[in-house]
mmCIF file of C-alpha atoms in Angstrom:
data_model
loop_
_atom_site.group_PDB
_atom_site.id
_atom_site.type_symbol
_atom_site.label_atom_id
_atom_site.label_comp_id
_atom_site.label_asym_id
_atom_site.label_seq_id
_atom_site.Cartn_x
_atom_site.Cartn_y
_atom_site.Cartn_z
ATOM 1 C CA UNK W 145 0.000 0.000 0.000
ATOM 2 C CA UNK W 146 1.030 3.596 -0.352
ATOM 3 C CA UNK W 147 1.972 4.708 3.143
ATOM 4 C CA UNK W 148 2.469 8.304 4.202
ATOM 5 C CA UNK W 149 4.702 8.966 7.190
ATOM 6 C CA UNK W 150 4.641 12.354 8.812
ATOM 7 C CA UNK W 151 8.309 12.727 9.782
ATOM 8 C CA UNK W 152 9.292 13.231 6.919
ATOM 9 C CA UNK W 153 6.402 12.432 4.540
ATOM 10 C CA UNK W 154 7.352 9.179 2.813
ATOM 11 C CA UNK W 155 5.710 7.172 0.034
ATOM 12 C CA UNK W 156 6.306 3.419 0.013
ATOM 13 C CA UNK W 157 5.468 1.250 -3.020
ATOM 14 C CA UNK W 158 5.730 -2.536 -3.341
ATOM 15 C CA UNK W 159 4.906 -4.626 -6.436
ATOM 16 C CA UNK W 160 3.459 -7.378 -4.200
ATOM 17 C CA UNK W 161 0.924 -4.995 -2.677
ATOM 18 C CA UNK W 162 -2.264 -4.760 -4.767
ATOM 19 C CA UNK W 163 -3.088 -1.342 -3.314
ATOM 20 C CA UNK W 164 0.157 0.235 -4.599
ATOM 21 C CA UNK W 165 -0.112 2.853 -7.330
ATOM 22 C CA UNK W 166 -0.147 0.961 -10.688
ATOM 23 C CA UNK W 167 2.051 3.554 -12.412
ATOM 24 C CA UNK W 168 4.681 3.279 -9.676
ATOM 25 C CA UNK W 169 4.503 -0.522 -9.809
ATOM 26 C CA UNK W 170 5.021 -0.397 -13.596
ATOM 27 C CA UNK W 171 8.021 1.905 -13.066
ATOM 28 C CA UNK W 172 9.526 -0.481 -10.499
ATOM 29 C CA UNK W 173 9.119 -3.443 -12.838
ATOM 30 C CA UNK W 174 10.663 -1.430 -15.680
ATOM 31 C CA UNK W 175 13.817 -0.753 -13.637
ATOM 32 C CA UNK W 176 13.969 -4.331 -12.299
ATOM 33 C CA UNK W 177 13.042 -3.458 -8.722
ATOM 34 C CA UNK W 178 10.294 -4.707 -6.384
ATOM 35 C CA UNK W 179 9.957 -2.073 -3.692
ATOM 36 C CA UNK W 180 10.642 1.618 -3.376
ATOM 37 C CA UNK W 181 10.573 4.357 -0.770
ATOM 38 C CA UNK W 182 10.319 7.995 -1.922
ATOM 39 C CA UNK W 183 10.857 10.964 0.365
ATOM 40 C CA UNK W 184 11.433 14.666 -0.023
ATOM 41 C CA UNK W 185 14.737 16.411 0.521
ATOM 42 C CA UNK W 186 13.726 19.165 2.921
ATOM 43 C CA UNK W 187 15.796 22.291 3.576
ATOM 44 C CA UNK W 188 14.528 25.022 5.898
ATOM 45 C CA UNK W 189 11.048 23.520 5.801
ATOM 46 C CA UNK W 190 10.895 23.478 1.996
ATOM 47 C CA UNK W 191 11.130 20.455 -0.301
ATOM 48 C CA UNK W 192 14.019 20.950 -2.750
ATOM 49 C CA UNK W 193 13.851 17.544 -4.392
ATOM 50 C CA UNK W 194 13.007 13.900 -3.923
ATOM 51 C CA UNK W 195 15.133 10.879 -3.203
ATOM 52 C CA UNK W 196 14.167 7.311 -4.087
ATOM 53 C CA UNK W 197 15.470 4.153 -2.459
ATOM 54 C CA UNK W 198 14.635 0.874 -4.170
ATOM 55 C CA UNK W 199 15.333 -2.808 -3.775
ATOM 56 C CA UNK W 200 14.876 -5.875 -5.922
ATOM 57 C CA UNK W 201 13.465 -7.644 -2.839
ATOM 58 C CA UNK W 202 9.770 -7.178 -2.068
ATOM 59 C CA UNK W 203 9.106 -5.850 1.443
ATOM 60 C CA UNK W 204 12.702 -4.683 1.836
ATOM 61 C CA UNK W 205 11.755 -1.486 3.660
ATOM 62 C CA UNK W 206 10.332 -1.983 7.117
ATOM 63 C CA UNK W 207 9.803 0.903 9.544
ATOM 64 C CA UNK W 208 13.476 0.819 10.593
ATOM 65 C CA UNK W 209 14.608 0.855 6.939
ATOM 66 C CA UNK W 210 12.335 3.785 6.224
ATOM 67 C CA UNK W 211 13.703 5.606 9.267
ATOM 68 C CA UNK W 212 17.256 5.003 8.010
ATOM 69 C CA UNK W 213 16.288 6.215 4.526
ATOM 70 C CA UNK W 214 14.860 9.352 6.146
ATOM 71 C CA UNK W 215 18.150 9.958 7.951
ATOM 72 C CA UNK W 216 20.063 9.520 4.695
ATOM 73 C CA UNK W 217 17.697 11.910 2.894
ATOM 74 C CA UNK W 218 18.199 14.425 5.702
ATOM 75 C CA UNK W 219 21.976 14.165 5.375
ATOM 76 C CA UNK W 220 21.716 14.563 1.592
ATOM 77 C CA UNK W 221 19.577 17.682 2.051
ATOM 78 C CA UNK W 222 22.127 19.148 4.468
ATOM 79 C CA UNK W 223 24.944 18.420 2.010
ATOM 80 C CA UNK W 224 23.058 20.064 -0.856
ATOM 81 C CA UNK W 225 22.292 23.108 1.285
ATOM 82 C CA UNK W 226 25.933 23.363 2.372
ATOM 83 C CA UNK W 227 27.043 23.242 -1.261
ATOM 84 C CA UNK W 228 24.524 25.967 -2.143
ATOM 85 C CA UNK W 229 25.745 28.134 0.740
ATOM 86 C CA UNK W 230 29.374 27.571 -0.293
ATOM 87 C CA UNK W 231 28.564 28.671 -3.851
ATOM 88 C CA UNK W 232 26.717 31.706 -2.522
ATOM 89 C CA UNK W 233 29.632 32.711 -0.259
ATOM 90 C CA UNK W 234 32.120 32.131 -3.062
ATOM 91 C CA UNK W 235 30.050 34.319 -5.372
ATOM 92 C CA UNK W 236 29.811 37.058 -2.740
ATOM 93 C CA UNK W 237 33.546 36.905 -2.079
ATOM 94 C CA UNK W 238 34.577 37.258 -5.724
ATOM 95 C CA UNK W 239 31.732 39.100 -7.450
ATOM 96 C CA UNK W 240 30.536 42.685 -7.306
ATOM 97 C CA UNK W 241 27.088 42.634 -5.700
ATOM 98 C CA UNK W 242 25.650 45.388 -7.896
ATOM 99 C CA UNK W 243 26.857 44.313 -11.347
ATOM 100 C CA UNK W 244 27.680 40.624 -10.968
ATOM 101 C CA UNK W 245 31.082 41.280 -12.555
ATOM 102 C CA UNK W 246 34.298 40.069 -10.979
ATOM 103 C CA UNK W 247 35.434 42.186 -8.052
ATOM 104 C CA UNK W 248 38.919 43.583 -7.389
ATOM 105 C CA UNK W 249 40.128 40.404 -5.638
ATOM 106 C CA UNK W 250 39.040 38.063 -8.440
ATOM 107 C CA UNK W 251 40.359 40.424 -11.106
ATOM 108 C CA UNK W 252 43.798 40.572 -9.455
ATOM 109 C CA UNK W 253 43.832 36.770 -9.217
ATOM 110 C CA UNK W 254 42.912 36.394 -12.906
ATOM 111 C CA UNK W 255 45.604 38.881 -13.987
ATOM 112 C CA UNK W 256 48.215 37.045 -11.907
ATOM 113 C CA UNK W 257 47.231 33.684 -13.408
ATOM 114 C CA UNK W 258 47.191 35.069 -16.947
ATOM 115 C CA UNK W 259 50.674 36.523 -16.554
ATOM 116 C CA UNK W 260 52.017 33.321 -14.991
ATOM 117 C CA UNK W 261 50.528 31.265 -17.815
ATOM 118 C CA UNK W 262 51.879 33.520 -20.547
ATOM 119 C CA UNK W 263 55.354 34.034 -19.088
ATOM 120 C CA UNK W 264 57.764 32.284 -21.458
ATOM 121 C CA UNK W 265 55.147 30.026 -23.020
ATOM 122 C CA UNK W 266 53.319 32.108 -25.570
ATOM 123 C CA UNK W 267 53.905 34.687 -28.256
ATOM 124 C CA UNK W 268 50.631 36.273 -27.255
ATOM 125 C CA UNK W 269 50.196 38.850 -24.541
ATOM 126 C CA UNK W 270 47.518 39.953 -22.153
ATOM 127 C CA UNK W 271 46.010 43.412 -21.981
ATOM 128 C CA UNK W 272 44.350 45.244 -19.138
ATOM 129 C CA UNK W 273 41.901 47.993 -19.995
ATOM 130 C CA UNK W 274 40.809 50.505 -17.379
ATOM 131 C CA UNK W 275 37.450 52.231 -17.655
ATOM 132 C CA UNK W 276 36.530 55.168 -15.449
ATOM 133 C CA UNK W 277 33.213 57.000 -15.824
ATOM 134 C CA UNK W 278 33.836 60.742 -16.104
ATOM 135 C CA UNK W 279 31.676 62.955 -13.890
ATOM 136 C CA UNK W 280 29.845 60.009 -12.363
ATOM 137 C CA UNK W 281 29.577 61.848 -9.046
ATOM 138 C CA UNK W 282 27.549 64.565 -10.783
ATOM 139 C CA UNK W 283 25.138 61.927 -12.106
ATOM 140 C CA UNK W 284 24.685 60.513 -8.589
ATOM 141 C CA UNK W 285 24.248 63.979 -7.083
ATOM 142 C CA UNK W 286 21.705 65.088 -9.668
ATOM 143 C CA UNK W 287 19.640 61.929 -10.175
ATOM 144 C CA UNK W 288 20.311 59.907 -7.008
ATOM 145 C CA UNK W 289 22.241 56.768 -6.207
ATOM 146 C CA UNK W 290 19.565 54.400 -7.492
ATOM 147 C CA UNK W 291 19.805 55.936 -10.982
ATOM 148 C CA UNK W 292 23.591 55.845 -10.688
ATOM 149 C CA UNK W 293 23.359 52.134 -9.856
ATOM 150 C CA UNK W 294 21.218 51.597 -12.951
ATOM 151 C CA UNK W 295 23.890 53.289 -15.080
ATOM 152 C CA UNK W 296 26.618 51.094 -13.530
ATOM 153 C CA UNK W 297 24.545 47.985 -14.239
ATOM 154 C CA UNK W 298 23.972 49.081 -17.849
ATOM 155 C CA UNK W 299 27.700 49.704 -18.310
ATOM 156 C CA UNK W 300 28.463 46.277 -16.839
ATOM 157 C CA UNK W 301 26.056 44.633 -19.301
ATOM 158 C CA UNK W 302 27.613 46.455 -22.240
ATOM 159 C CA UNK W 303 31.131 45.513 -21.165
ATOM 160 C CA UNK W 304 30.069 41.885 -20.594
ATOM 161 C CA UNK W 305 28.509 41.775 -24.079
ATOM 162 C CA UNK W 306 31.605 43.277 -25.718
ATOM 163 C CA UNK W 307 34.264 40.918 -24.378
ATOM 164 C CA UNK W 308 35.095 37.414 -25.519
ATOM 165 C CA UNK W 309 34.341 34.310 -23.481
ATOM 166 C CA UNK W 310 37.344 33.733 -21.244
ATOM 167 C CA UNK W 311 38.149 37.427 -20.829
ATOM 168 C CA UNK W 312 37.376 39.024 -17.480
ATOM 169 C CA UNK W 313 35.412 42.174 -16.759
ATOM 170 C CA UNK W 314 35.489 43.577 -13.251
ATOM 171 C CA UNK W 315 34.097 46.429 -11.260
ATOM 172 C CA UNK W 316 36.936 47.644 -9.104
ATOM 173 C CA UNK W 317 34.703 49.935 -7.072
ATOM 174 C CA UNK W 318 32.685 53.101 -7.502
ATOM 175 C CA UNK W 319 32.749 54.005 -11.177
ATOM 176 C CA UNK W 320 35.936 52.092 -12.048
ATOM 177 C CA UNK W 321 35.934 49.021 -14.257
ATOM 178 C CA UNK W 322 38.771 46.882 -15.601
ATOM 179 C CA UNK W 323 38.905 44.335 -18.392
ATOM 180 C CA UNK W 324 41.480 41.577 -18.787
ATOM 181 C CA UNK W 325 41.931 40.451 -22.385
ATOM 182 C CA UNK W 326 43.920 37.251 -22.652
ATOM 183 C CA UNK W 327 45.874 35.964 -25.644
ATOM 184 C CA UNK W 328 45.985 39.174 -27.665
ATOM 185 C CA UNK W 329 48.295 39.485 -30.666
ATOM 186 C CA UNK W 330 49.114 43.160 -30.368
ATOM 187 C CA UNK W 331 47.835 46.609 -29.605
#
């Protein structure tokens, strides 16, 4: 039968049980299995996915097995959330929050790596372009910081659209941008 447990909500399907969902039974037979337990991956009270445990042995999941599967699903949810948080922190550490471009730290790292890679190994060179918005303070003073932010975001989009994949655009701060062009032939 399809059983629903409350902590966490679990669906159990077995091919030997006539009350099991026929579509789920057909799926189990298709994958060569006889029983399955499905449960949500829950993070901060919200389901972010589903995990399925199956066995080729009918009746393989008793209450203790379901409890163990729930613990494993909980650990998987924690691992996925930790990975998401790591990615979020990494993004915040190396990206400008307003424009999404690389920040000063990431840009410096990319320049260092590009120079190390090119040193003695390539006929090509790297170029760094610096872009400063003239009279940006006047724009902020006259129209406000929110309009100034919109201008910075528009500039970032235009720079991003103009560079090649593999090149790096960065907002260094305020109204200063930099662009690293790798593997250039000349001026």
